[in-house]
Each structure stands twice: as structure tokens, then as C-alpha cells.
Coordinates of C-alpha atoms in Angstrom, one line a residue:
M1 CA 33.4 2.3 17.2
I2 CA 31.3 -0.5 15.7
G3 CA 27.7 -1.3 15.1
A4 CA 26.5 -4.9 14.6
D5 CA 23.2 -6.6 13.8
I6 CA 22.0 -10.2 13.2
V7 CA 18.8 -11.0 11.3
D8 CA 16.8 -14.2 10.8
I9 CA 16.8 -14.9 7.0
R10 CA 13.4 -16.7 7.3
R11 CA 11.8 -13.5 8.7
I12 CA 13.1 -11.5 5.8
A13 CA 11.8 -14.2 3.4
E14 CA 8.3 -13.6 4.7
A15 CA 8.6 -9.8 5.0
I16 CA 9.9 -9.3 1.4
K17 CA 6.7 -10.7 0.1
S18 CA 5.1 -7.4 1.0
E19 CA 5.8 -4.7 -1.6
R20 CA 5.3 -2.1 1.1
F21 CA 8.0 -3.6 3.2
A22 CA 10.5 -3.8 0.3
H23 CA 10.1 -0.2 -0.7
R24 CA 10.1 1.0 2.9
V25 CA 13.4 -0.7 3.6
F26 CA 15.3 -1.0 0.3
T27 CA 16.2 1.5 -2.4
Q28 CA 15.4 0.6 -6.0
N29 CA 19.1 0.0 -6.7
E30 CA 19.2 -2.5 -3.8
I31 CA 16.1 -4.3 -5.0
S32 CA 17.4 -4.6 -8.5
Y33 CA 20.8 -5.9 -7.3
A34 CA 19.2 -8.5 -5.0
Q35 CA 16.8 -9.7 -7.6
K36 CA 19.6 -10.5 -9.9
K37 CA 21.3 -12.7 -7.3
H38 CA 20.7 -16.5 -7.2
N39 CA 20.3 -16.2 -3.4
S40 CA 18.2 -13.0 -3.4
I41 CA 16.6 -13.6 0.0
E42 CA 20.0 -14.0 1.7
T43 CA 21.2 -10.8 -0.1
F44 CA 18.1 -8.9 1.1
A45 CA 18.8 -10.2 4.7
G46 CA 22.4 -9.2 4.6
M47 CA 21.6 -5.7 3.4
F48 CA 18.9 -5.3 6.1
A49 CA 21.4 -6.4 8.8
A50 CA 24.0 -3.9 7.3
K51 CA 21.5 -1.0 7.4
E52 CA 20.7 -1.8 11.1
A53 CA 24.4 -2.1 11.9
V54 CA 25.1 1.3 10.4
S55 CA 22.2 2.9 12.2
K56 CA 23.6 1.6 15.5
L57 CA 26.9 3.3 15.0
S58 CA 25.5 6.5 16.5
G59 CA 24.4 4.6 19.6
K60 CA 20.9 5.9 19.1
G61 CA 19.4 3.6 16.5
L62 CA 17.2 4.7 13.6
R63 CA 15.7 8.1 14.4
G64 CA 15.3 11.1 12.1
F65 CA 15.9 9.2 8.9
N66 CA 14.7 6.2 7.0
L67 CA 16.3 2.8 6.3
T68 CA 16.4 3.8 2.6
D69 CA 18.7 6.7 3.5
I70 CA 21.3 4.0 4.2
E71 CA 22.0 2.3 0.9
I72 CA 24.2 -0.8 0.6
A73 CA 26.0 -0.8 -2.7
H74 CA 28.6 -3.3 -4.1
T75 CA 31.9 -3.0 -5.9
D76 CA 32.6 -4.9 -9.1
L77 CA 34.0 -7.7 -7.0
G78 CA 30.8 -7.9 -4.9
A79 CA 32.2 -6.2 -1.7
P80 CA 29.5 -4.2 0.1
T81 CA 29.9 -0.4 0.6
V82 CA 27.7 2.2 2.3
V83 CA 26.1 5.1 0.5
L84 CA 24.3 7.6 2.8
H85 CA 21.4 9.8 1.7
G86 CA 19.4 12.6 3.2
K87 CA 19.7 13.2 6.9
A88 CA 21.7 10.0 7.4
K89 CA 24.6 11.9 5.8
E90 CA 24.8 14.2 8.9
L91 CA 25.6 11.2 11.1
F92 CA 29.0 10.4 9.8
P93 CA 31.5 12.9 8.4
K94 CA 33.7 10.1 7.0
D95 CA 33.2 6.8 5.3
V96 CA 31.4 3.9 7.0
H97 CA 32.9 0.4 6.4
I98 CA 30.6 -2.6 6.4
S99 CA 31.1 -6.4 6.4
I100 CA 28.3 -8.9 5.8
S101 CA 28.3 -12.7 6.6
H102 CA 25.8 -15.5 6.3
E103 CA 25.4 -18.7 8.3
K104 CA 22.6 -21.0 7.5
D105 CA 19.4 -19.2 8.8
Y106 CA 21.1 -15.9 9.8
A107 CA 22.7 -12.9 8.2
F108 CA 25.2 -10.9 10.3
A109 CA 26.7 -7.4 9.6
V110 CA 29.3 -5.2 11.3
A111 CA 29.7 -1.5 10.5
S112 CA 32.8 0.4 11.7
L113 CA 34.0 3.9 11.9
E114 CA 37.2 5.5 13.2
P115 CA 36.5 6.9 16.7
S116 CA 38.1 10.3 15.9
S117 CA 35.7 10.9 13.0
F118 CA 32.5 10.1 14.8
T119 CA 30.2 13.0 15.6
P120 CA 26.7 11.9 16.1
V121 CA 23.9 14.4 15.1
M122 CA 20.6 12.9 16.0
P123 CA 17.4 15.0 15.5
G124 CA 14.3 13.9 17.3
K125 CA 14.2 11.8 20.4
E126 CA 17.0 10.4 22.5
I127 CA 16.9 7.6 25.0
T128 CA 19.5 7.6 27.8
D129 CA 20.0 5.3 30.8
G130 CA 16.4 4.6 31.8
D131 CA 15.0 8.0 30.7
L132 CA 14.0 9.6 27.5
T133 CA 14.3 13.3 26.5
L134 CA 12.8 15.0 23.5
L135 CA 15.4 17.2 21.9
P136 CA 14.4 20.9 21.7
R137 CA 11.9 21.9 19.0
E138 CA 13.3 24.0 16.3
R139 CA 12.9 27.8 16.8
F140 CA 11.6 28.7 13.4
T141 CA 8.8 26.1 13.0
H142 CA 5.0 26.1 13.5
K143 CA 2.4 23.8 14.8
G144 CA 1.9 22.1 11.4
D145 CA 5.5 20.9 11.5
Y146 CA 4.7 18.6 14.5
G147 CA 1.8 16.7 13.1
R148 CA -2.0 16.6 13.0
V149 CA -3.5 13.9 15.2
Y150 CA -7.2 12.9 14.9
V151 CA -8.6 10.8 17.8
I152 CA -11.8 8.9 16.9
G153 CA -13.6 7.4 19.8
G154 CA -16.2 7.6 22.5
S155 CA -19.7 6.4 23.1
S156 CA -22.6 7.3 25.5
L157 CA -21.2 5.1 28.2
M158 CA -17.5 5.8 27.7
V159 CA -16.8 9.5 27.1
G160 CA -13.5 9.8 29.0
A161 CA -11.3 7.4 27.0
P162 CA -10.9 9.4 23.8
F163 CA -10.5 12.6 25.8
I164 CA -7.6 11.1 27.8
C165 CA -6.0 9.9 24.5
A166 CA -6.3 13.4 22.9
E167 CA -4.8 15.1 26.0
A168 CA -1.9 12.7 25.9
A169 CA -1.3 13.5 22.3
V170 CA -1.2 17.2 23.0
R171 CA 1.2 16.8 25.9
S172 CA 3.4 14.5 23.8
G173 CA 4.1 17.3 21.2
A174 CA 1.4 16.9 18.5
G175 CA 1.0 20.2 16.7
L176 CA -2.7 20.0 16.3
T177 CA -5.1 17.5 17.9
T178 CA -8.7 17.0 17.0
L179 CA -11.1 14.8 19.1
C180 CA -13.7 13.2 16.9
V181 CA -16.7 11.9 18.9
P182 CA -20.4 11.1 18.3
T183 CA -22.2 14.3 17.4
S184 CA -24.8 13.8 20.1
L185 CA -22.1 13.8 22.7
L186 CA -20.3 17.0 21.7
D187 CA -21.8 19.0 24.6
A188 CA -20.2 16.5 27.0
Y189 CA -16.8 17.6 25.7
R190 CA -17.1 21.3 25.0
Q191 CA -16.6 22.4 28.6
R192 CA -13.6 20.1 29.1
V193 CA -11.4 20.8 26.1
K194 CA -8.9 23.6 25.8
E195 CA -6.1 22.9 23.4
V196 CA -8.0 20.1 21.7
M197 CA -10.4 20.8 18.8
L198 CA -13.7 19.0 18.4
K199 CA -15.4 17.3 15.5
G200 CA -18.7 15.4 15.4
I201 CA -19.3 12.1 13.6
M202 CA -22.9 11.0 13.0
D203 CA -24.2 8.5 15.5
N204 CA -27.2 6.5 16.6
A205 CA -28.0 6.9 20.3
G206 CA -24.3 7.6 21.1
E207 CA -22.8 4.9 18.8
M208 CA -20.9 6.2 15.8
T209 CA -22.3 5.4 12.4
F210 CA -20.3 5.3 9.1
D211 CA -20.1 9.0 8.2
K212 CA -18.1 9.2 4.9
G213 CA -18.2 12.9 4.8
A214 CA -16.7 13.4 8.2
L215 CA -14.2 10.6 7.7
S216 CA -13.1 12.0 4.3
D217 CA -12.5 15.4 5.9
I218 CA -10.4 13.7 8.6
I219 CA -8.1 11.7 6.3
A220 CA -7.6 14.8 4.1
K221 CA -5.9 16.6 7.0
A222 CA -4.6 14.0 9.4
D223 CA -1.0 12.8 9.7
T224 CA -2.0 10.2 12.3
V225 CA -5.5 8.8 13.2
V226 CA -5.9 6.9 16.4
I227 CA -9.2 4.9 16.8
G228 CA -10.9 2.6 19.2
M229 CA -10.9 4.2 22.7
G230 CA -14.3 3.9 24.3
V231 CA -16.0 3.2 21.0
G232 CA -17.9 0.0 22.0
N233 CA -18.8 -3.0 19.9
Y234 CA -20.9 -2.2 16.9
S235 CA -21.1 -3.1 13.2
S236 CA -20.2 0.4 11.8
L237 CA -16.7 0.2 13.3
S238 CA -15.6 -2.5 10.8
Q239 CA -16.9 -0.3 8.0
I240 CA -15.0 2.7 9.4
L241 CA -11.8 0.7 9.6
E242 CA -12.1 -0.6 6.1
F243 CA -12.5 3.0 4.8
L244 CA -9.4 4.1 6.8
F245 CA -7.4 1.1 5.5
T246 CA -8.1 1.8 1.9
D247 CA -8.3 5.6 1.8
F248 CA -6.0 7.1 4.5
G249 CA -2.4 7.6 3.6
G250 CA -0.9 8.4 7.0
T251 CA -0.4 6.3 10.2
L252 CA -3.4 4.5 11.8
V253 CA -3.1 3.6 15.4
C254 CA -5.7 0.9 16.4
D255 CA -6.4 0.6 20.1
A256 CA -9.0 -1.1 22.4
D257 CA -12.3 -1.8 20.5
A258 CA -10.7 -1.3 17.1
I259 CA -8.4 -4.2 17.9
N260 CA -11.4 -6.2 19.0
A261 CA -13.2 -5.5 15.7
L262 CA -10.1 -6.8 13.8
S263 CA -10.1 -9.9 15.9
A264 CA -13.8 -10.5 15.2
D265 CA -13.3 -9.9 11.5
P266 CA -9.6 -10.7 10.7
K267 CA -10.3 -10.6 6.9
L268 CA -10.1 -6.8 7.3
L269 CA -6.4 -7.3 7.8
E270 CA -6.1 -8.9 4.3
I271 CA -7.2 -5.6 2.7
K272 CA -4.5 -3.9 0.7
R273 CA -3.8 -0.9 3.0
K274 CA -2.8 2.6 2.0
C275 CA -1.9 3.5 5.6
S276 CA 0.8 2.3 8.0
L277 CA -0.7 0.3 10.8
I278 CA 0.1 0.3 14.6
L279 CA -1.8 -2.0 16.9
T280 CA -1.6 -1.6 20.7
P281 CA -3.2 -4.6 22.3
H282 CA -2.9 -5.6 25.9
I283 CA -2.1 -9.3 26.4
G284 CA -5.8 -10.3 26.5
E285 CA -6.6 -8.4 23.3
F286 CA -3.5 -9.9 21.6
N287 CA -4.5 -13.4 22.6
R288 CA -7.9 -12.9 20.8
L289 CA -6.2 -11.4 17.8
S290 CA -3.6 -14.2 17.6
K291 CA -6.3 -16.8 17.9
A292 CA -8.2 -15.3 15.0
L293 CA -5.1 -15.2 12.9
G294 CA -3.8 -18.6 14.0
I295 CA -0.4 -17.2 15.0
E296 CA 0.9 -17.2 18.6
N297 CA 4.2 -15.3 18.3
V298 CA 3.9 -11.4 18.4
A299 CA 6.7 -10.9 15.8
D300 CA 5.2 -13.5 13.5
C301 CA 1.8 -11.9 13.8
A302 CA 3.2 -8.4 13.0
L303 CA 5.1 -9.8 10.0
K304 CA 2.0 -11.6 8.8
I305 CA -0.3 -8.5 8.8
D306 CA 2.5 -6.0 8.0
A307 CA 2.0 -3.9 11.1
V308 CA 3.8 -2.7 14.2
I309 CA 2.4 -4.3 17.3
A310 CA 2.9 -3.2 20.9
C311 CA 1.8 -6.1 23.0
K312 CA 1.3 -4.5 26.4
S313 CA 1.9 -6.3 29.7
A314 CA 4.3 -5.9 32.7
Y315 CA 6.9 -5.8 30.0
T316 CA 5.9 -4.6 26.5
V317 CA 7.1 -6.2 23.2
V318 CA 7.2 -3.8 20.3
T319 CA 7.9 -5.3 16.9
D320 CA 7.3 -5.0 13.1
G321 CA 8.2 -8.7 12.7
V322 CA 11.8 -8.0 11.8
T323 CA 13.0 -5.7 14.6
T324 CA 11.8 -6.2 18.1
Y325 CA 12.2 -4.0 21.2
N326 CA 11.6 -5.2 24.8
V327 CA 10.3 -2.3 26.9
T328 CA 10.8 -2.8 30.6
S329 CA 9.9 0.6 32.0
G330 CA 6.7 1.1 34.0
C331 CA 5.3 -0.1 37.4
A332 CA 2.2 -1.6 39.0
A333 CA 0.6 1.8 39.4
M334 CA -0.2 1.9 35.7
A335 CA -2.5 -1.1 35.9
K336 CA -5.6 1.1 35.9
G337 CA -8.2 2.3 33.4
G338 CA -7.1 5.0 31.1
S339 CA -3.4 3.9 30.9
G340 CA -3.9 2.4 27.5
D341 CA -5.7 5.5 26.2
T342 CA -2.7 7.6 27.4
L343 CA -0.2 5.4 25.6
A344 CA -2.2 5.5 22.3
G345 CA -2.1 9.3 22.4
I346 CA 1.7 9.4 23.0
I347 CA 2.2 6.9 20.1
A348 CA 0.0 9.0 17.8
A349 CA 2.0 12.2 18.6
Y350 CA 5.4 10.5 18.1
S351 CA 4.3 8.8 14.9
C352 CA 3.9 12.3 13.3
R353 CA 7.7 12.8 13.7
T354 CA 9.4 9.4 13.1
T355 CA 8.7 5.9 11.8
P356 CA 5.9 3.8 13.2
L357 CA 8.2 1.3 14.8
E358 CA 10.5 3.9 16.4
A359 CA 7.5 6.0 17.5
T360 CA 5.9 3.1 19.2
A361 CA 9.0 1.9 21.0
L362 CA 9.9 5.4 22.2
A363 CA 6.3 6.0 23.3
C364 CA 6.1 2.8 25.3
H365 CA 9.4 3.5 27.0
Y366 CA 8.6 7.1 27.9
F367 CA 5.1 6.1 29.0
G368 CA 6.6 3.7 31.5
R369 CA 9.0 6.3 32.8
C370 CA 6.2 8.7 33.3
G371 CA 4.2 6.1 35.2
E372 CA 7.1 5.5 37.5
K373 CA 7.4 9.3 38.1
A374 CA 3.7 9.5 38.8
A375 CA 3.9 6.6 41.3
K376 CA 6.7 8.4 43.2
L377 CA 4.6 11.6 43.4
K378 CA 1.2 10.0 44.2
G379 CA 1.9 6.5 45.5
E380 CA 1.1 3.4 43.4
N381 CA -2.5 3.0 44.5
A382 CA -3.5 6.7 43.8
V383 CA -2.0 7.1 40.2
T384 CA -4.5 8.0 37.5
A385 CA -4.1 8.3 33.7
T386 CA -4.2 12.1 34.2
D387 CA -1.3 11.9 36.7
I388 CA 0.7 10.1 34.0
I389 CA -0.2 12.7 31.4
N390 CA 0.9 15.4 33.9
C391 CA 4.4 13.8 34.0
L392 CA 4.8 13.9 30.2

């Protein structure tokens, strides 16, 4: 049994400029070791490839643990060794062997394990041939163990979008989901919600205003905040995003109008963020964002702004600028209003239980499979976002 990975050293050179990236991927021991090397960037790239190779030994990728749980140490002679921490220890009952090589612009690593000693134990989500299954929830747990999702959206002319997102989050396993809408519109939702809680945000004629009190309450409780569905284009949105960037310590999913606000004011993305950021643009929204940033490639864009991007089209590209997934599930039935809101809700729920990149990739894949199932049940012309949610 082997796992292998190749990484572009130039991408790591850009990524390592971010302190958040360095501490999310590497342990302090690894950082100290690389910084002492003359070719530190190559060393970082080699260790990154090694971590990815080890994670692939299970056949499932990185789920249920962090890259820092796989530590690449070195002998006195400089030979790389693998030290496992936390839940990564559960993957392999015996030693993992690693080999790292460099060739001009690339670092390559191979991890190996004796087949007889390999017993994968993968908590969380599992992808099989063309289908994804959530592993059973633990018996002795409670709703707080599966995350608190807050959906911020809606306006007087678009009340349905955030509701769809919240319903998708509930169906995707979020422990607690709260729908945050303009206070003047609360009556429009009270008769529709069941499992979802409601919270009002001050507004002006159905358009949200900057409500620091309500936002402070949200970030004090939320694991994931998803924002942008049906919000519309107004100046307060940029102020809300700036507050979330600097004060929220969880995962922030920006969809629809939130992405448009970032495209209109790209300097917001230069703010030092406390939160992890996921952007979910369709191809038109990404084109506006990339034009504003002066970067055409999705991976380069993600690396530049230190975010996970899911660029949605017939095929979806999910990337953090270093690791990229190509999601090919889905069908033409999903080309309909409400689909993006559904996906944002799934991503929000999943991001409470795994890393932003893995949550986004899994959500996009599963969303596509549910769209395919809905099309078989209803026919491609008749599928609605609610039909896809019912297949979750």
C-alpha cells in the first residue's frame, strides 16, 4: 500500500507567506526545521507533499484530523520520518515510511505501509464510487457536537434564498441552525420554519443595516456563518463583512451577494482575518472577482486571498490554492434558482465537522449526487432546490 503526492514548489512559496497557512499546515517543529535550511521553501514543499501522501494511504484523504497531526521529522542524517498525533494515530497501527524528492519546480513524496498492518479508521464522511455516505453519528452526543450554523440573508424581494440555505444546513447534519433575516421580515418566516430558529437584524425597508449587537451575538455562538443569499446590493453589506472578517473566529461562507460585495470592494480581502473563509461563486461571479483581483486562475486566486474557493459550473473546481479537487457530479436539472443556496447550506453544515477545504469538496460532490437523484425522481425540467434538499 502506498500514497503519493506532488506539489508545485512555487505555490508553496506563495502560500507560506501567510502565517495562517504555515500554522494550519505545519507544526512548530517543522517550521523551525525548515527555517534553518538554506532551501527552506523546498523543505516546506517536501513536507507538505509528504503529509498529503500519508493522508492518502487510507484511501480516503484528509478527514477527521488536521495536517498538523501528521508531522514530518528528520533523523540526524536528514532522512524524513513520520510522527502521528491525535486522531491520525488511529489510522495506522504500525510505522509509516516516507520518501521525499525534489525536481526543479516540484516536490514529490511517497508514503508506504505494509498491507497486512493497514486498518483504516476514518471518522466523518466517506466518498465511494460516485456516492457519498455520512458515517453514523455517535450515540452519546448532542446537537451542540454537530455545529451551530447561522445563515444571514434575505431582503424584501428575496425571502426564499436564505430559507433554502438554512433548510439545507439542517438536512446536512448541522446541530443547530439559526436563520438571521431583516427584522421587518420575521413574520414572513415564522409560519414556514420548524427545525430552524429565527433571529432579526435591524433593517431599512427590508434591507439589512449594520447591527453590531445582533452580529456580536451571532459570532459569540456560531461555528459557521453563511452570508449573501438574497441580500441584495447595499452599502451595509461591506461593513457587515468587515466586522465578520475581523471579529469572527469560526468559518465564514460567502455566497451570492456577499461575493459581489467583495468584487466591488476587493480591499476587504486584504483585511487580516480572524475567520477561515470559503467563497462559492458561480462562473460569472468568479469572473467578476478575478477581474477585481487581477488573477484569472482559480487556484492562484484562492492562494492570493487565503481562502477556499468553489468555482461552480457544469464541473466545479474546489481549491485552497495548494490542493485542488475537480467535482464532476451533478446534472442539468440543477441549473435553476435556489441550487446555489442549497449548496451553501450543505457546505456550512459540513464545515462544522471538518476542514474548510474538505467540507467544501465533500459538499459539492454530495450536492451533485443529490441533484442526480432528484432528476431521476422528478425529471430534469421539474427539479427544484427543495427536491434536492429532500434527497440529502
